[in-house]
CSV table of C-alpha atoms in Angstrom, one decimal:
chain,number,residue,atom,x,y,z
A,894,MET,CA,84.4,86.7,102.8
A,895,ASP,CA,81.5,88.3,100.2
A,896,ARG,CA,81.6,90.1,96.8
A,897,ARG,CA,81.4,92.7,97.8
A,898,ALA,CA,83.8,92.7,100.1
A,899,PHE,CA,86.8,91.3,98.4
A,900,LEU,CA,85.9,94.4,95.4
A,901,SER,CA,85.4,96.8,98.3
A,902,MET,CA,89.2,96.7,98.4
A,903,LEU,CA,89.2,98.1,94.8
A,904,ALA,CA,89.3,101.6,95.0
A,905,ALA,CA,91.8,102.4,98.1
A,906,THR,CA,92.9,105.3,97.7
A,907,ALA,CA,96.6,106.8,98.1
A,908,TYR,CA,98.1,109.6,99.0
A,909,ALA,CA,100.7,111.9,99.2
A,910,GLY,CA,104.0,110.8,100.1
A,911,ALA,CA,108.1,111.0,98.7
A,912,ALA,CA,109.9,111.5,95.4
A,913,ARG,CA,109.6,108.8,92.6
A,914,ALA,CA,110.9,105.7,92.4
A,915,LEU,CA,112.0,104.2,89.7
A,916,PRO,CA,110.7,100.4,88.9
A,917,MET,CA,112.5,98.2,89.4
A,918,PHE,CA,112.4,95.3,87.6
A,919,LYS,CA,114.0,91.2,87.4
A,920,GLY,CA,115.3,88.6,85.2
A,921,GLU,CA,115.9,89.6,81.5
A,922,ALA,CA,113.6,91.2,78.9
A,923,LYS,CA,111.9,88.9,76.8
A,924,PRO,CA,109.7,89.9,73.1
A,925,PHE,CA,106.2,90.1,73.4
A,926,SER,CA,103.2,90.1,71.0
A,927,ARG,CA,99.7,89.3,70.7
A,928,ASP,CA,100.9,85.7,68.8
A,929,TRP,CA,103.3,84.6,71.0
A,930,LEU,CA,100.6,85.4,73.8
A,931,GLU,CA,98.0,82.9,72.1
A,932,SER,CA,100.8,80.4,71.9
A,933,GLU,CA,101.5,80.5,75.2
A,934,ALA,CA,97.7,80.2,75.8
A,935,ALA,CA,97.8,77.4,73.8
A,936,ARG,CA,100.7,75.4,75.5
A,937,LEU,CA,99.6,76.1,78.8
A,938,ALA,CA,96.4,74.0,77.3
A,939,GLN,CA,97.8,71.1,77.1
A,940,GLN,CA,99.7,71.3,80.4
A,941,PRO,CA,97.8,70.3,84.1
A,942,TYR,CA,96.6,72.9,85.3
A,943,ALA,CA,98.8,74.5,88.4
A,944,PRO,CA,98.0,77.3,89.7
A,945,MET,CA,100.5,80.8,90.8
A,946,GLY,CA,102.0,80.8,93.7
A,947,GLN,CA,101.2,82.2,97.2
A,948,VAL,CA,102.9,84.6,99.3
A,949,PRO,CA,104.2,84.3,102.8
A,950,GLN,CA,101.8,82.9,105.2
A,951,GLU,CA,102.1,86.0,107.2
A,952,TRP,CA,100.8,87.9,104.4
A,953,ARG,CA,97.6,86.2,103.9
A,954,ASP,CA,97.1,86.2,107.9
A,955,LEU,CA,97.0,89.8,108.2
A,956,SER,CA,92.9,91.7,109.7
A,957,TYR,CA,91.3,93.5,107.8
A,958,ASP,CA,92.1,96.7,110.1
A,959,GLN,CA,96.5,95.1,109.5
A,960,TYR,CA,95.3,95.3,105.3
A,961,LYS,CA,94.1,99.3,105.1
A,962,SER,CA,97.1,100.4,107.2
A,963,ILE,CA,98.9,100.1,104.2
A,964,TRP,CA,98.5,101.5,101.0
A,965,PHE,CA,100.4,102.6,97.3
A,966,ASN,CA,102.0,105.7,96.8
A,967,SER,CA,100.4,106.9,93.8
A,968,HIS,CA,103.4,109.5,93.6
A,969,LYS,CA,105.6,106.6,93.5
A,970,GLY,CA,103.7,105.4,91.0
A,971,LEU,CA,105.0,104.4,86.6
A,972,TRP,CA,105.5,107.0,84.4
A,973,THR,CA,104.8,108.9,87.6
A,974,ASP,CA,107.4,111.6,86.0
A,975,THR,CA,107.6,111.1,82.7
A,976,ALA,CA,105.1,112.8,79.9
A,977,ARG,CA,103.3,109.5,79.4
A,978,PRO,CA,99.1,109.7,79.3
A,979,PHE,CA,98.9,107.5,82.3
A,980,LYS,CA,100.2,106.5,85.2
A,981,VAL,CA,99.5,102.7,87.2
A,982,ASP,CA,100.0,102.1,90.5
A,983,PHE,CA,99.8,98.6,92.3
A,984,PHE,CA,98.0,96.9,95.0
A,985,HIS,CA,100.6,94.8,97.2
A,986,PRO,CA,99.2,90.6,97.9
A,987,GLY,CA,98.1,89.4,101.9
A,988,LEU,CA,94.2,88.6,103.1
A,989,TYR,CA,91.6,88.4,100.0
A,990,PHE,CA,94.6,87.7,98.3
A,991,PRO,CA,96.7,85.1,98.3
A,992,ARG,CA,98.7,85.1,95.3
A,993,PRO,CA,100.5,87.7,92.9
A,994,VAL,CA,100.4,88.0,89.7
A,995,GLU,CA,103.1,89.2,86.9
A,996,ILE,CA,103.3,92.7,85.7
A,997,ASN,CA,104.9,93.4,82.8
A,998,ILE,CA,105.7,96.6,81.0
A,999,VAL,CA,106.6,95.8,77.5
A,1000,GLU,CA,108.8,98.7,75.2
A,1001,ALA,CA,110.0,98.5,71.2
A,1002,GLY,CA,107.8,95.1,71.2
A,1003,GLN,CA,110.6,93.7,74.6
A,1004,ALA,CA,108.4,92.5,78.1
A,1005,ARG,CA,110.6,93.2,81.8
A,1006,THR,CA,108.8,91.7,85.0
A,1007,LEU,CA,108.5,94.4,87.9
A,1008,ALA,CA,109.5,93.5,90.6
A,1009,PHE,CA,107.7,93.8,94.3
A,1010,ASP,CA,109.2,96.8,96.4
A,1011,ILE,CA,107.6,97.4,98.7
A,1012,SER,CA,109.4,100.9,99.4
A,1013,LEU,CA,106.3,102.5,96.9
A,1014,PHE,CA,104.2,101.8,99.8
A,1015,ASP,CA,103.5,104.2,102.7
A,1016,LYS,CA,102.5,102.7,106.3
A,1017,THR,CA,100.2,102.7,109.2
A,1018,ASP,CA,102.2,101.4,112.6
A,1019,LYS,CA,99.7,99.7,112.3
A,1020,PHE,CA,101.8,97.3,110.0
A,1021,PRO,CA,103.4,94.3,111.3
A,1022,ASP,CA,106.9,93.6,109.9
A,1023,LEU,CA,106.5,91.3,107.1
A,1024,PRO,CA,108.8,89.3,105.2
A,1025,ILE,CA,109.8,90.1,101.6
A,1026,ASP,CA,111.4,86.8,99.9
A,1027,ASP,CA,110.8,85.6,96.1
A,1028,THR,CA,107.3,84.8,96.4
A,1029,MET,CA,105.9,87.9,96.4
A,1030,GLY,CA,104.4,89.5,94.5
A,1031,TYR,CA,101.4,92.9,93.3
A,1032,SER,CA,97.8,92.0,93.4
A,1033,GLY,CA,96.8,93.9,91.0
A,1034,LEU,CA,96.9,97.1,88.7
A,1035,ARG,CA,94.8,101.0,89.0
A,1036,LEU,CA,95.7,102.8,86.5
A,1037,ARG,CA,95.0,107.1,85.9
A,1038,ALA,CA,94.2,109.3,83.5
A,1039,GLU,CA,93.6,113.0,83.4
A,1040,LEU,CA,90.2,113.1,83.8
A,1041,LYS,CA,89.0,116.4,84.7
A,1042,GLN,CA,91.9,118.8,84.4
A,1043,LYS,CA,95.2,119.1,83.4
A,1044,ASP,CA,97.7,117.5,85.2
A,1045,ILE,CA,95.4,115.7,87.6
A,1046,PHE,CA,95.9,112.4,87.0
A,1047,GLU,CA,92.3,110.4,88.6
A,1048,GLU,CA,92.3,106.7,88.8
A,1049,PHE,CA,89.7,104.9,86.1
A,1050,MET,CA,89.7,101.4,86.3
A,1051,VAL,CA,91.4,98.8,88.4
A,1052,PHE,CA,92.2,95.5,87.9
A,1053,GLN,CA,92.7,93.2,90.9
A,1054,GLY,CA,91.4,89.0,91.9
A,1055,ALA,CA,90.8,86.5,89.6
A,1056,SER,CA,90.1,87.9,86.4
A,1057,TYR,CA,87.5,91.0,87.8
A,1058,PHE,CA,87.8,95.1,87.1
A,1059,ARG,CA,85.9,97.5,86.8
A,1060,THR,CA,86.1,101.2,85.3
A,1061,ILE,CA,84.1,104.1,85.8
A,1062,ALA,CA,83.3,107.2,83.6
A,1063,THR,CA,84.6,110.6,84.4
A,1064,GLY,CA,82.6,111.9,87.0
A,1065,GLN,CA,81.0,108.7,87.9
A,1066,THR,CA,81.8,106.0,91.2
A,1067,TYR,CA,82.8,102.8,91.1
A,1068,GLY,CA,79.4,100.4,90.8
A,1069,LEU,CA,79.1,97.3,88.7
A,1070,SER,CA,82.3,95.2,88.1
A,1071,ALA,CA,83.6,93.0,84.7
A,1072,ARG,CA,85.3,89.8,84.6
A,1073,GLY,CA,87.3,88.4,82.1
A,1074,LEU,CA,85.0,85.1,81.6
A,1075,ALA,CA,82.7,83.2,83.8
A,1076,LEU,CA,82.5,79.3,83.8
A,1077,ASN,CA,79.3,77.5,85.5
A,1078,THR,CA,77.6,80.5,86.8
A,1079,GLY,CA,75.1,79.6,89.8
A,1080,ASP,CA,75.3,75.8,88.9
A,1081,PRO,CA,74.6,73.0,91.7
A,1082,ALA,CA,78.3,71.9,91.5
A,1083,GLY,CA,80.0,75.2,92.2
A,1084,GLU,CA,81.3,78.0,90.0
A,1085,GLU,CA,84.6,78.6,88.6
A,1086,PHE,CA,86.8,81.4,88.3
A,1087,PRO,CA,89.4,82.1,86.2
A,1088,GLU,CA,92.4,83.9,86.9
A,1089,PHE,CA,94.4,86.7,85.4
A,1090,THR,CA,97.6,85.8,86.6
A,1091,HIS,CA,100.2,87.5,84.0
A,1092,PHE,CA,99.2,91.5,82.8
A,1093,TRP,CA,101.5,93.1,79.5
A,1094,MET,CA,101.6,97.2,79.4
A,1095,GLU,CA,102.2,98.1,76.5
A,1096,ALA,CA,104.1,101.8,77.3
A,1097,PRO,CA,102.1,104.7,75.8
A,1098,GLU,CA,103.1,107.4,74.6
A,1099,PRO,CA,102.7,110.9,74.6
A,1100,GLY,CA,99.8,111.8,73.2
A,1101,ASP,CA,98.4,108.9,73.2
A,1102,ARG,CA,94.5,108.5,74.0
A,1103,MET,CA,93.9,104.9,74.7
A,1104,ILE,CA,96.8,102.5,76.5
A,1105,LYS,CA,96.8,98.8,75.9
A,1106,VAL,CA,96.9,95.8,78.6
A,1107,HIS,CA,97.0,92.5,78.2
A,1108,ALA,CA,96.5,89.1,80.1
A,1109,LEU,CA,96.6,85.2,80.0
A,1110,LEU,CA,93.8,83.9,81.9
A,1111,ASN,CA,94.3,80.4,83.6
A,1112,SER,CA,91.9,77.8,85.2
A,1113,PRO,CA,91.3,74.5,86.0
A,1114,SER,CA,89.2,74.2,82.6
A,1115,THR,CA,90.9,76.7,80.7
A,1116,THR,CA,93.1,79.3,79.6
A,1117,GLY,CA,92.8,82.3,77.1
A,1118,ALA,CA,94.3,85.1,76.0
A,1119,TYR,CA,92.9,88.6,76.8
A,1120,SER,CA,93.5,92.4,75.6
A,1121,PHE,CA,92.3,95.2,76.0
A,1122,ALA,CA,92.2,98.1,74.6
A,1123,ILE,CA,91.2,100.8,76.9
A,1124,THR,CA,90.0,104.3,76.3
A,1125,SER,CA,89.2,107.5,79.4
A,1126,GLY,CA,86.0,109.4,79.3
A,1127,ALA,CA,82.9,109.6,79.4
A,1128,PRO,CA,81.8,107.0,78.3
A,1129,ALA,CA,85.4,105.0,79.3
A,1130,GLU,CA,85.6,102.6,76.1
A,1131,VAL,CA,88.2,99.2,76.6
A,1132,ASP,CA,87.4,96.9,73.4
A,1133,VAL,CA,88.5,93.6,74.7
A,1134,ASN,CA,89.6,90.5,71.5
A,1135,CYS,CA,89.8,86.8,73.9
A,1136,SER,CA,91.5,83.7,72.7
A,1137,LEU,CA,90.3,80.9,74.4
A,1138,TYR,CA,91.6,77.3,75.0
A,1139,PRO,CA,89.7,75.1,76.3
A,1140,ARG,CA,91.6,72.0,78.6
A,1141,ASP,CA,87.8,70.7,79.3
A,1142,ALA,CA,84.5,70.8,77.1
A,1143,LEU,CA,83.2,74.0,78.6
A,1144,ASP,CA,79.1,73.7,78.8
A,1145,HIS,CA,78.4,77.0,80.7
A,1146,VAL,CA,80.7,79.7,79.8
A,1147,GLY,CA,80.1,82.9,80.9
A,1148,LEU,CA,81.4,85.1,77.6
A,1149,ALA,CA,81.6,89.3,77.9
A,1150,PRO,CA,80.7,88.3,82.0
A,1151,LEU,CA,79.8,91.6,84.5
A,1152,THR,CA,78.6,91.7,88.1
A,1153,SER,CA,76.3,94.5,90.2
A,1154,MET,CA,74.4,94.8,92.7
A,1155,PHE,CA,70.6,95.3,93.8
A,1156,LEU,CA,68.3,94.7,96.4
A,1157,PHE,CA,65.6,96.8,96.1
A,1158,ASP,CA,63.5,99.2,94.5
A,1159,GLU,CA,59.7,100.0,94.2
A,1160,THR,CA,59.5,96.8,93.2
A,1161,ASN,CA,59.9,94.9,96.0
A,1162,ARG,CA,60.3,97.7,98.7
A,1163,SER,CA,58.4,95.9,101.5
A,1164,MET,CA,61.2,93.6,102.2
A,1165,PHE,CA,63.0,95.8,104.6
A,1166,ASP,CA,63.3,98.6,106.4
A,1167,ASP,CA,65.3,101.4,105.4
A,1168,PHE,CA,65.2,105.2,105.0
A,1169,ARG,CA,65.7,105.1,101.5
A,1170,PRO,CA,63.9,104.2,98.2
A,1171,ALA,CA,66.7,102.2,96.4
A,1172,VAL,CA,69.7,100.4,97.0
A,1173,HIS,CA,71.5,99.0,93.9
A,1174,ASP,CA,73.6,100.0,91.2
A,1175,SER,CA,72.0,98.8,88.7
A,1176,GLU,CA,68.6,98.2,88.5
A,1177,GLY,CA,67.7,96.5,84.5
A,1178,LEU,CA,69.1,94.0,82.0
A,1179,MET,CA,68.5,95.6,78.5
A,1180,VAL,CA,69.0,93.3,75.5
A,1181,TRP,CA,69.2,94.2,71.8
A,1182,ASN,CA,68.6,91.3,70.3
A,1183,GLY,CA,69.4,89.6,66.8
A,1184,ALA,CA,65.9,89.9,65.7
A,1185,GLY,CA,66.4,94.2,66.5
A,1186,GLU,CA,63.7,94.0,69.7
A,1187,VAL,CA,65.1,96.3,72.6
A,1188,LEU,CA,64.3,94.0,75.9
A,1189,TRP,CA,64.2,95.6,79.4
A,1190,ARG,CA,64.1,93.9,82.4
A,1191,PRO,CA,63.8,94.9,86.1
A,1192,LEU,CA,66.3,93.3,87.8
A,1193,ALA,CA,64.9,91.5,90.6
A,1194,ASN,CA,65.9,90.4,93.9
A,1195,PRO,CA,64.4,87.1,94.7
A,1196,LYS,CA,63.5,84.8,97.6
A,1197,SER,CA,65.8,82.0,96.4
A,1198,LEU,CA,68.4,81.8,93.6
A,1199,GLN,CA,66.4,82.5,90.2
A,1200,VAL,CA,68.2,81.8,86.4
A,1201,SER,CA,66.8,83.7,82.9
A,1202,SER,CA,68.0,82.7,79.8
A,1203,PHE,CA,67.3,84.9,76.8
A,1204,VAL,CA,67.7,83.0,73.5
A,1205,ASP,CA,69.1,85.0,70.6
A,1206,GLU,CA,70.4,84.6,67.8
A,1207,ASN,CA,73.9,86.8,67.5
A,1208,PRO,CA,72.3,89.7,69.6
A,1209,ARG,CA,73.4,93.7,68.8
A,1210,GLY,CA,74.2,94.2,72.1
A,1211,PHE,CA,73.5,93.6,76.2
A,1212,GLY,CA,74.4,95.4,79.1
A,1213,LEU,CA,73.2,96.4,82.7
A,1214,LEU,CA,72.1,99.3,83.3
A,1215,GLN,CA,72.1,102.8,85.9
A,1216,ARG,CA,68.9,104.9,84.6
A,1217,THR,CA,68.4,106.5,87.9
A,1218,ARG,CA,70.4,109.3,88.0
A,1219,ASP,CA,68.6,111.5,90.6
A,1220,PRO,CA,69.9,111.7,94.1
A,1221,GLU,CA,66.6,112.1,95.7
A,1222,ASP,CA,65.8,108.2,94.4
A,1223,PHE,CA,68.2,106.9,96.3
A,1224,ALA,CA,68.1,109.4,98.6
A,1225,ASP,CA,71.5,108.6,100.2
A,1226,LEU,CA,74.5,111.2,100.4
A,1227,GLU,CA,76.8,108.9,100.9
A,1228,ALA,CA,77.2,105.6,98.2
A,1229,HIS,CA,75.7,108.3,96.1
A,1230,TYR,CA,73.9,104.6,93.6
A,1231,GLU,CA,73.0,107.9,91.1
A,1232,GLU,CA,76.7,108.1,90.6
A,1233,ARG,CA,77.6,104.0,89.3
A,1234,PRO,CA,77.6,103.5,85.8
A,1235,SER,CA,75.6,101.9,82.6
A,1236,LEU,CA,78.1,99.1,81.1
A,1237,TRP,CA,77.1,97.9,77.8
A,1238,ILE,CA,78.4,95.6,75.4
A,1239,THR,CA,78.4,95.4,72.0
A,1240,PRO,CA,79.6,92.1,69.9
A,1241,GLY,CA,82.5,92.9,67.4
A,1242,GLU,CA,81.2,89.5,65.3
A,1243,ASP,CA,78.4,87.1,65.3
A,1244,TRP,CA,78.2,85.5,68.1
A,1245,GLY,CA,75.5,82.2,66.5
A,1246,LYS,CA,73.1,81.6,69.1
A,1247,GLY,CA,72.3,81.1,72.4
A,1248,ALA,CA,71.4,82.9,75.0
A,1249,VAL,CA,71.9,86.5,77.1
A,1250,THR,CA,71.4,85.1,81.3
A,1251,LEU,CA,70.1,87.0,84.1
A,1252,VAL,CA,71.4,84.6,87.1
A,1253,GLU,CA,69.9,86.7,90.3
A,1254,ILE,CA,71.3,85.8,94.2
A,1255,PRO,CA,69.2,86.5,97.3
A,1256,ALA,CA,70.7,88.8,99.6
A,1257,ASP,CA,69.9,90.8,102.6
A,1258,ARG,CA,72.5,93.9,102.4
A,1259,GLU,CA,74.4,95.8,99.9
A,1260,ILE,CA,77.4,94.6,100.6
A,1261,TYR,CA,76.5,91.6,98.5
A,1262,ASP,CA,77.1,91.4,94.6
A,1263,ASN,CA,74.1,89.3,93.9
A,1264,ILE,CA,73.6,90.4,90.2
A,1265,VAL,CA,75.9,88.1,87.3
A,1266,ALA,CA,74.9,89.1,84.0
A,1267,TYR,CA,76.5,87.1,80.3
A,1268,TRP,CA,76.3,85.9,76.9
A,1269,ARG,CA,76.0,81.6,77.3
A,1270,PRO,CA,76.8,80.2,73.7
A,1271,ARG,CA,74.9,77.8,72.4
A,1272,GLU,CA,77.4,75.1,72.1
A,1273,PRO,CA,80.1,74.2,74.3
A,1274,LEU,CA,83.4,75.5,73.7
A,1275,GLN,CA,85.5,71.8,72.7
A,1276,PRO,CA,89.0,71.5,73.3
A,1277,GLY,CA,91.6,71.0,70.9
A,1278,ALA,CA,90.8,74.4,69.1
A,1279,ALA,CA,91.2,78.6,69.6
A,1280,HIS,CA,87.2,80.1,70.7
A,1281,ASN,CA,87.7,83.9,69.7
A,1282,PHE,CA,85.5,86.0,70.6
A,1283,SER,CA,85.5,90.0,70.8
A,1284,TYR,CA,83.8,92.9,71.6
A,1285,LYS,CA,83.4,96.1,73.1
A,1286,MET,CA,82.2,98.1,76.7
A,1287,GLN,CA,80.7,101.5,77.4
A,1288,TRP,CA,80.9,102.5,81.0
A,1289,GLY,CA,79.2,105.2,81.9
A,1290,ASP,CA,75.5,106.6,81.1
A,1291,GLU,CA,73.2,104.8,78.7
A,1292,PRO,CA,74.8,103.8,75.6
A,1293,PRO,CA,73.1,105.1,72.6
A,1294,ARG,CA,69.7,104.7,71.9
A,1295,PRO,CA,69.7,101.2,69.1
A,1296,ARG,CA,66.2,102.5,68.4
A,1297,ALA,CA,63.3,105.0,68.8
A,1298,ALA,CA,61.7,102.8,71.4
A,1299,ALA,CA,60.0,104.6,74.4
A,1300,ARG,CA,62.3,103.6,77.4
A,1301,VAL,CA,61.0,102.1,80.9
A,1302,LEU,CA,61.4,104.5,83.3
A,1303,ASN,CA,59.8,102.4,86.3
A,1304,THR,CA,58.2,99.2,87.0
A,1305,ARG,CA,56.6,99.1,90.4
A,1306,GLN,CA,54.5,95.9,91.8
A,1307,GLY,CA,52.6,95.1,94.8
A,1308,LYS,CA,48.9,95.0,96.1
A,1309,GLY,CA,45.7,97.7,95.0
A,1310,PHE,CA,43.6,99.7,97.5
A,1311,ASP,CA,41.9,96.1,98.3
A,1312,GLN,CA,45.1,94.3,98.6
A,1313,ILE,CA,43.8,91.3,97.1
A,1314,LYS,CA,45.1,92.3,93.3
A,1315,ASN,CA,48.6,92.1,91.8
A,1316,VAL,CA,48.8,95.9,90.4
A,1317,VAL,CA,52.1,97.1,88.1
A,1318,THR,CA,52.9,99.8,86.5
A,1319,VAL,CA,55.5,100.2,83.7
A,1320,ASP,CA,56.1,104.5,83.4
A,1321,PHE,CA,57.3,104.6,79.7
A,1322,GLU,CA,59.6,107.9,78.6
A,1323,ASP,CA,57.2,110.4,75.6
A,1324,HIS,CA,57.6,109.7,72.8
A,1325,GLU,CA,56.2,111.4,69.3
A,1326,GLY,CA,53.6,108.2,68.7
A,1327,PHE,CA,51.5,109.0,71.6
A,1328,ASP,CA,49.6,111.8,70.9
A,1329,ASP,CA,46.5,109.7,70.2
A,1330,LEU,CA,46.3,107.2,73.2
A,1331,ASP,CA,43.4,105.5,71.7
A,1332,ALA,CA,45.6,104.4,68.1
A,1333,LEU,CA,47.4,102.7,70.4
A,1334,THR,CA,48.0,98.9,71.1
A,1335,LYS,CA,48.9,98.0,74.6
A,1336,PHE,CA,50.3,94.0,75.0
A,1337,VAL,CA,50.4,92.4,78.0
A,1338,SER,CA,50.4,89.0,78.5
A,1339,VAL,CA,51.1,86.6,81.5
A,1340,ASN,CA,52.8,82.8,81.2
A,1341,ARG,CA,50.6,81.3,83.9
A,1342,GLY,CA,47.2,82.6,85.4
A,1343,THR,CA,45.2,85.6,84.1
A,1344,VAL,CA,46.0,89.6,83.4
A,1345,SER,CA,43.0,92.6,83.4
A,1346,ASP,CA,42.6,94.6,80.1
A,1347,PRO,CA,45.5,97.7,80.5
A,1348,ILE,CA,44.9,101.4,81.3
A,1349,LEU,CA,47.2,104.3,79.3
A,1350,GLN,CA,47.3,106.7,80.5
A,1351,ARG,CA,49.8,110.0,80.7
A,1352,ASN,CA,51.8,110.7,83.5
A,1353,PRO,CA,51.9,114.3,85.0
A,1354,GLY,CA,54.9,113.4,87.3
A,1355,THR,CA,57.5,111.6,84.4
A,1356,GLY,CA,55.4,113.2,80.8
A,1357,GLY,CA,55.4,110.4,79.6
A,1358,VAL,CA,53.2,107.5,79.8
A,1359,ARG,CA,51.8,104.9,82.0
A,1360,LEU,CA,50.3,101.3,81.4
A,1361,ALA,CA,49.1,99.9,84.9
A,1362,PHE,CA,47.5,96.2,84.7
A,1363,SER,CA,46.6,93.7,87.8
A,1364,PHE,CA,46.7,89.5,86.9
A,1365,ASP,CA,46.2,86.9,88.9
A,1366,PRO,CA,48.2,84.0,89.6
A,1367,GLY,CA,46.4,81.8,90.5
A,1368,GLN,CA,48.8,78.7,92.1
A,1369,ALA,CA,52.1,79.6,90.1
A,1370,ARG,CA,54.9,80.1,92.1
A,1371,ALA,CA,56.3,82.6,89.6
A,1372,VAL,CA,54.8,84.0,87.0
A,1373,GLU,CA,56.5,85.6,83.1
A,1374,LEU,CA,55.4,89.5,82.5
A,1375,ARG,CA,55.4,91.1,79.5
A,1376,ALA,CA,54.4,93.7,77.7
A,1377,GLN,CA,54.9,96.7,75.1
A,1378,ILE,CA,53.2,99.6,73.0
A,1379,VAL,CA,51.7,99.2,69.7
A,1380,LYS,CA,51.5,101.2,66.9
A,1381,ASP,CA,50.5,100.2,63.3
A,1382,GLY,CA,52.5,96.7,64.1
A,1383,ALA,CA,55.5,98.9,65.3
A,1384,SER,CA,56.5,99.0,68.8
A,1385,LEU,CA,57.0,102.7,70.1
A,1386,THR,CA,58.9,101.0,73.5
A,1387,GLU,CA,61.0,98.9,74.7
A,1388,VAL,CA,59.4,95.4,75.5
A,1389,TRP,CA,59.1,95.3,79.1
A,1390,LEU,CA,60.0,91.8,80.8
A,1391,TYR,CA,59.7,90.8,84.7
A,1392,ARG,CA,59.1,87.5,87.0
A,1393,TRP,CA,57.1,87.9,89.6
A,1394,THR,CA,57.3,84.7,92.7
A,1395,ALA,CA,55.1,84.6,95.4
A,1396,ALA,CA,57.2,85.4,98.6
C-alpha cells in the first residue's frame, strides 16, 4: 500500500444518522498527567519492544470496497450534544490499519479508556458480518470545530496510521502530512515507522479555543511522550512537546517530519503527458537558518532517490510550502491543489547542530507521497536519557515573512531556443530595493560546470523581476545551483537553491 492511498483514508466523510450514543468505557478510571506519560515512556524503553495486538483476521482481510462501506456517524461523535467546543469522531480498524490504538478521555486528571462500539458506525449491505472481541479498537480519531459557522462543526485534524497526522486551516483541503518521528528515512536498510499506540484527550471546557491531545509513541528503537496543544482556525496551530527515550542509539533521527507530494511543475513539465500545468501538494522547502538567511529550494521529482542536507545550527524555522494559489495554475477542478496547506515549523528552543534534510523519491503518479523534510540532529540520540524537543506547527497559507526578502514566485528550467543550452529563470516578487536594477548585484553559482552571466529584467506578468541564466554541466550528472540578488551587501531576495540532474 503506497503512502498516498494509506493517507487518503483519513478524510472519509461521515453522514447523518441516529441520535448520539453515550461513549462506552472499559476498565476503571486512572490518574493521568504529563509527568506520568513521561515516566511510562521511560519505563517502556527499558523493556523489549512489543507491538500492539491485531484485530481479528476477518477485519484485516477486508477488501478496499468493503472497508469503504462502513463509516463513522458524526451525529454520534464524542461531545456532540454538549457545549464543549470540539467534537471527536473515530475510525474503524482493518485493512491498512490492523493494529488498533487505545483512546482515553481525561477529565479532572482522571483517564477512562473508550471501548470499541460498532453501533457508532453506519454501513451499507456490502459490509460483511465481522466478529467483535476484546482485540477491537479504533484506528484513529478526527477533530471537528466551528470553523466557518456557529453550530456547524467541520473536521480540521486527523490522527491515523503509525505516527501520522494531518491538519488544515479554515477553508483548505487536506494535503501534506506530519509525523511524530521519522527514523532512517531514505536509508538503504529501510525506514522504521514508530507508532502512536495510546492517546489521551483532555476534555475541553465551553469557550476553550484549544484542545490538548497526548500520545505514547513506541517502536523497536525508541519510545516517546508527546503532547499536542491544538487550535483550529487560519492558521491552525499545533504546539508540540516530545520526550524521546531511545532503546538504541538513534543515528538517523527526523524531528518534526513532514511528508508531501510533488509530481511536476514548470521545472519538469516535459516528463508528463498531462492536461494540467502542475500537480503538487507542496512546491518548495523554505528554511530560515541560524545565520538569518532565508533559503528557497523548489521541490523535484528525480529519476533516482535524492537526499539534500542543509547544514545549520539552531535553525529558526523550516517548512514545506504551497505558494501557488491560482486555480488556473493547476487547472484541476477536482483535486484543488491551490487549496492545500503549507506547514511551517518553529523550534521552541535551540536545536543545536544538524541539518534540515530533504528526501525526494521518484514518483510517476500523484497518489504517492514522495517528499519528506525534517530536522536531523548531528549527534545521535543515546539511550539512558530523555531527549526533549518542542516546536510550533502552523498549517495554512505561507507563514509571516521572517525577514524582508523578496519571495521566489516561480522556477522554470529546460532547453533554450537553440535546444542546446540549459536555461533557468527565477521569478522574484517585487521589492522596494528593485528601483534601480543596474545597482543590484546578481550572484549565480554552480558547483560543477560553468554558468553564463545572469540577466535581470522586470517581469510585467508578475510585477517583480526575473533572473535568467544558462549553465553547462559538462560531464556532471548532478549540479547544485545557487542564486540571489544583493544590494549594498544585503540580500534583497530569498537564496534560491536547486539541484539539476541529468535525464
